[in-house]
Tab-separated table of C-alpha atoms in Angstrom:
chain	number	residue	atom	x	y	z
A	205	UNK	CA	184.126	-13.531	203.370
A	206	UNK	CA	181.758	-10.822	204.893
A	207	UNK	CA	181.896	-7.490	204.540
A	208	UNK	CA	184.857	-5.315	206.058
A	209	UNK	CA	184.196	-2.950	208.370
A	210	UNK	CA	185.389	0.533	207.729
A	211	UNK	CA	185.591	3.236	209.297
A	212	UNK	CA	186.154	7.114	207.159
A	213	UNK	CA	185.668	10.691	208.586
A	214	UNK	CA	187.156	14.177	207.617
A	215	UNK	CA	188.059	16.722	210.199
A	216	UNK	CA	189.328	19.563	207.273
A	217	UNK	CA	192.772	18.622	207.195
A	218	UNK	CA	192.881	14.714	207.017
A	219	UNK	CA	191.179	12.075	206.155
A	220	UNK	CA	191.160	9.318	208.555
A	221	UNK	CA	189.923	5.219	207.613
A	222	UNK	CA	189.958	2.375	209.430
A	223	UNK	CA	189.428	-1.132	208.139
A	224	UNK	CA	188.740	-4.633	209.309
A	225	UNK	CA	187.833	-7.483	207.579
A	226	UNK	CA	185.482	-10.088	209.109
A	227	UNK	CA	186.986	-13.742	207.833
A	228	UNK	CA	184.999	-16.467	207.458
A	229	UNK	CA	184.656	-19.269	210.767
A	230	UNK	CA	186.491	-22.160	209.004
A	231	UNK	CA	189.730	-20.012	208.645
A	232	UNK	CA	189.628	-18.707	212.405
A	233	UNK	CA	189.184	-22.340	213.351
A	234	UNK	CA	192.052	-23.492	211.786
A	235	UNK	CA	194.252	-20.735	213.234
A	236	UNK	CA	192.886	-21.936	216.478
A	237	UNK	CA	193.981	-25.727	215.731
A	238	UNK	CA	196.830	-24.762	214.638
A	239	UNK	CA	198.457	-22.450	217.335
A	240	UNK	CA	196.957	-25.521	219.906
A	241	UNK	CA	198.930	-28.172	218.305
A	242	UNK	CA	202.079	-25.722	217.812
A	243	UNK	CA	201.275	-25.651	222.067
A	244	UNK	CA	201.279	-29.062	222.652
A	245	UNK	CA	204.716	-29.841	220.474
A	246	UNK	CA	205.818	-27.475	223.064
A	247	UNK	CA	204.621	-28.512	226.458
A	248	UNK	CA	206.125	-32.061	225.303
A	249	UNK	CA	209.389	-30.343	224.619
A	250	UNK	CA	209.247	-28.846	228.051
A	251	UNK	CA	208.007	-32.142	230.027
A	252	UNK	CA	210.477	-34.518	227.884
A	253	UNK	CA	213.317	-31.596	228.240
A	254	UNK	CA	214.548	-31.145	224.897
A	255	UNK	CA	215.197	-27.698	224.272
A	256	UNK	CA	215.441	-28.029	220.305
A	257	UNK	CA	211.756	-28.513	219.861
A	258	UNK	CA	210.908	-26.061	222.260
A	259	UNK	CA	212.991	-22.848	220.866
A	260	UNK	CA	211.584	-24.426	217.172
A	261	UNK	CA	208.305	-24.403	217.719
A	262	UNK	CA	208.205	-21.180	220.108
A	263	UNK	CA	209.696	-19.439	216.833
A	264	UNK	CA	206.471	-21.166	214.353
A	265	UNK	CA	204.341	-20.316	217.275
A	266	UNK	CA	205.713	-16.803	217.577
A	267	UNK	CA	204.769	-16.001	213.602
A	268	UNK	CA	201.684	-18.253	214.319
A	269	UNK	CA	200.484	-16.341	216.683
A	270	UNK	CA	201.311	-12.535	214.906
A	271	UNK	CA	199.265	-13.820	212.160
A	272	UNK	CA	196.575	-15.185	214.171
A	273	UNK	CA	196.330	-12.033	215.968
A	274	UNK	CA	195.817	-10.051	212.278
A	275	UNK	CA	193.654	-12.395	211.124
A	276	UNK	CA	191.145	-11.950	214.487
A	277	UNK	CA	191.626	-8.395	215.854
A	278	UNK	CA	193.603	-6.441	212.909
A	279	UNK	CA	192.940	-3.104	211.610
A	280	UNK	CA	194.245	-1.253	208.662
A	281	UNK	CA	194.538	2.512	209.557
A	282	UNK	CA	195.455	5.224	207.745
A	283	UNK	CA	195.883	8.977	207.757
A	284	UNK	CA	195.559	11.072	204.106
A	285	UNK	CA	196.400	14.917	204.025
A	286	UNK	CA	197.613	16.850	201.459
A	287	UNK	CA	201.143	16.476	201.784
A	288	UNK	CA	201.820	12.578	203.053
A	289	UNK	CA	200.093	9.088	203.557
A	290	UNK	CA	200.412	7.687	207.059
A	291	UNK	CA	199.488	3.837	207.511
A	292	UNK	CA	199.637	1.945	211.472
A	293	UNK	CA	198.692	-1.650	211.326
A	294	UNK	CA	197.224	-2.512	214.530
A	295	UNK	CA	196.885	-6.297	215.660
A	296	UNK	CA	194.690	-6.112	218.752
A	297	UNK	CA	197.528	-6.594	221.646
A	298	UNK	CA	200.246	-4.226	219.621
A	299	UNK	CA	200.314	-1.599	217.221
A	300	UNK	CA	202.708	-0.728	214.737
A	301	UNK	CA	204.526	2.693	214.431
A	302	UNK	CA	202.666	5.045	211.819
A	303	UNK	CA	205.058	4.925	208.910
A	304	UNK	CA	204.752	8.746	206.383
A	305	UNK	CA	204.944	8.368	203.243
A	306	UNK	CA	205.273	11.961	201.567
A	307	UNK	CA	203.710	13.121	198.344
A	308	UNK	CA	205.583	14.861	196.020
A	309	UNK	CA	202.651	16.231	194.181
A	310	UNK	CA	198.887	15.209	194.079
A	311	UNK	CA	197.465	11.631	195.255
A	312	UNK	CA	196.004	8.875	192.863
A	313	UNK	CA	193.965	6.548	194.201
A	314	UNK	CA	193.219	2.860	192.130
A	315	UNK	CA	190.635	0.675	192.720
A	316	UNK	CA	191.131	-2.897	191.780
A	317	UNK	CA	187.843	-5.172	192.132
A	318	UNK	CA	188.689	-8.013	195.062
A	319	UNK	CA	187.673	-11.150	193.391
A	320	UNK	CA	186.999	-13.428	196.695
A	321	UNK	CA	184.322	-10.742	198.047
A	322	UNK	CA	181.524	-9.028	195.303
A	323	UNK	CA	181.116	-5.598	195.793
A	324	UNK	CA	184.719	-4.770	197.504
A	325	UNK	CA	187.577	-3.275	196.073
A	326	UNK	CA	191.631	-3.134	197.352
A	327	UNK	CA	192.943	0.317	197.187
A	328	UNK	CA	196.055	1.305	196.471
A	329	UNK	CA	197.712	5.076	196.500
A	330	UNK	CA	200.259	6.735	194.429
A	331	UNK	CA	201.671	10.086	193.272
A	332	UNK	CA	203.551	11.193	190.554
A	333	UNK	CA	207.662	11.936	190.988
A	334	UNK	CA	208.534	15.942	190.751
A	335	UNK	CA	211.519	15.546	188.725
A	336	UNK	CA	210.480	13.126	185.741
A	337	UNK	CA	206.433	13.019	186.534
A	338	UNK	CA	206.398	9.623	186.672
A	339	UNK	CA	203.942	7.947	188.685
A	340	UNK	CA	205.090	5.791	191.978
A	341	UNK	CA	203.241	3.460	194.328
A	342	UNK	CA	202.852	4.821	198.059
A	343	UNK	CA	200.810	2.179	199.921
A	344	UNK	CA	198.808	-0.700	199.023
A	345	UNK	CA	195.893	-1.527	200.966
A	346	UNK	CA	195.829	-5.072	202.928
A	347	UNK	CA	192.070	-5.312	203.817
A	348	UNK	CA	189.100	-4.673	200.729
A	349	UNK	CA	186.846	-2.139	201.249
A	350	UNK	CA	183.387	-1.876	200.486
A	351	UNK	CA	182.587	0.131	197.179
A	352	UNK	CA	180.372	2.694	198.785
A	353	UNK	CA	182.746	3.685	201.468
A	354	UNK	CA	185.739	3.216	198.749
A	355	UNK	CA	183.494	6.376	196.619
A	356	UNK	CA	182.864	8.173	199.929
A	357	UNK	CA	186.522	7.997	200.723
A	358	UNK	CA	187.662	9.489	197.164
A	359	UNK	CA	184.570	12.354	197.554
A	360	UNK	CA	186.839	12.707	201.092
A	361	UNK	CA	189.956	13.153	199.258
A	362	UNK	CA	188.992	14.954	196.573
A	363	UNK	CA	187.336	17.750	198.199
A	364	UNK	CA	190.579	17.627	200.699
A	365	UNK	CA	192.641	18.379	198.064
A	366	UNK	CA	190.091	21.263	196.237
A	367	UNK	CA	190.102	23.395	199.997
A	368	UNK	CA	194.243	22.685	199.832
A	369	UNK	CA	193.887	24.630	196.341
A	370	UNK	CA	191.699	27.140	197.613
A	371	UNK	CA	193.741	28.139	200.401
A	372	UNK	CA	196.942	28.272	198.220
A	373	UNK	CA	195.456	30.456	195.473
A	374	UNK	CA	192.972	32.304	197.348
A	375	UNK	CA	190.332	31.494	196.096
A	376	UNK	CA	186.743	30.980	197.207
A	377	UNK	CA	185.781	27.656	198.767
A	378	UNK	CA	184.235	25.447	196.753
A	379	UNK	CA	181.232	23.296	198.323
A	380	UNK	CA	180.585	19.293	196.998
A	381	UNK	CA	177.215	18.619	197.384
């Protein structure tokens, strides 16, 4: 597998990343092969006219092609502010709707080492619960993501979350370098 692709900049108030993964050749060929042959089945349905075959196979071909579609053009995208987590998943020819999650106190953010590809990590994001303080899973990352731009995205966060204090207790800002 080759290095994803992301995408991270700050404007102040969010955080915004954007991944893709590039997948290896032998898995888009397959994908390939196998939405063709899911084609054919159905142009012989059509030519010999039986309509089980065809409605069967335009279903496979249906989640064939959704996946296909992820696996070529998809991107992860996400929006992080101080108060929710906002994740689209976007498949080249269709997006999906944002979907907010809200926080109900500060974010964690986990890094779990992806096995398949050195040097790439999954993340996954969490906050704690107000009324017991226990800790809850938000949104889990589909795509790995280098671990440079996984750092640069928690030096994002982090100093997100340190100008969110600063405004809410008046205090003075407070510069990462």
């Amino acid at each position: 597998m080759n290095q994803p692709k992301s995408e991270i900049f700050s404007d102040g108030i969010c955080v915004y990343v954007s991944v893709n993964v590039s997948n290896p050749l032998i898995g888009k060929l397959a994908l390939v092969l196998a939405n063709l042959f899911i084609l054919a089945v159905i142009a012989l349905g059509v030519v010999w006219h039986i309509p089980g075959i065809v409605i069967c196979f335009g279903l496979l071909f249906v989640l064939l092609a959704k996946y296909s579609l992820w696996n070529f053009f998809g991107w992860e995208n996400l929006i992080i502010n101080t108060r929710s987590v906002s994740y689209q998943r976007d498949y080249g020819l269709f997006k999906t709707r944002y979907i907010i999650k809200r926080l109900q106190s500060r974010l964690i953010i986990s890094h779990s080492l992806y096995k398949s590809s050195p040097g790439c990590v999954l993340c996954s994001f969490g906050s704690y619960k107000q009324v017991d303080n226990t800790p809850f899973e938000i949104y889990n990352m589909t795509f790995p993501m280098a671990e440079a731009d996984a750092k640069y995205l928690n030096t994002l966060i982090e100093k997100l979350f340190i100008d969110d204090m600063s405004r809410r207790y008046d205090l003075p800002q407070i510069i990462l370098n």
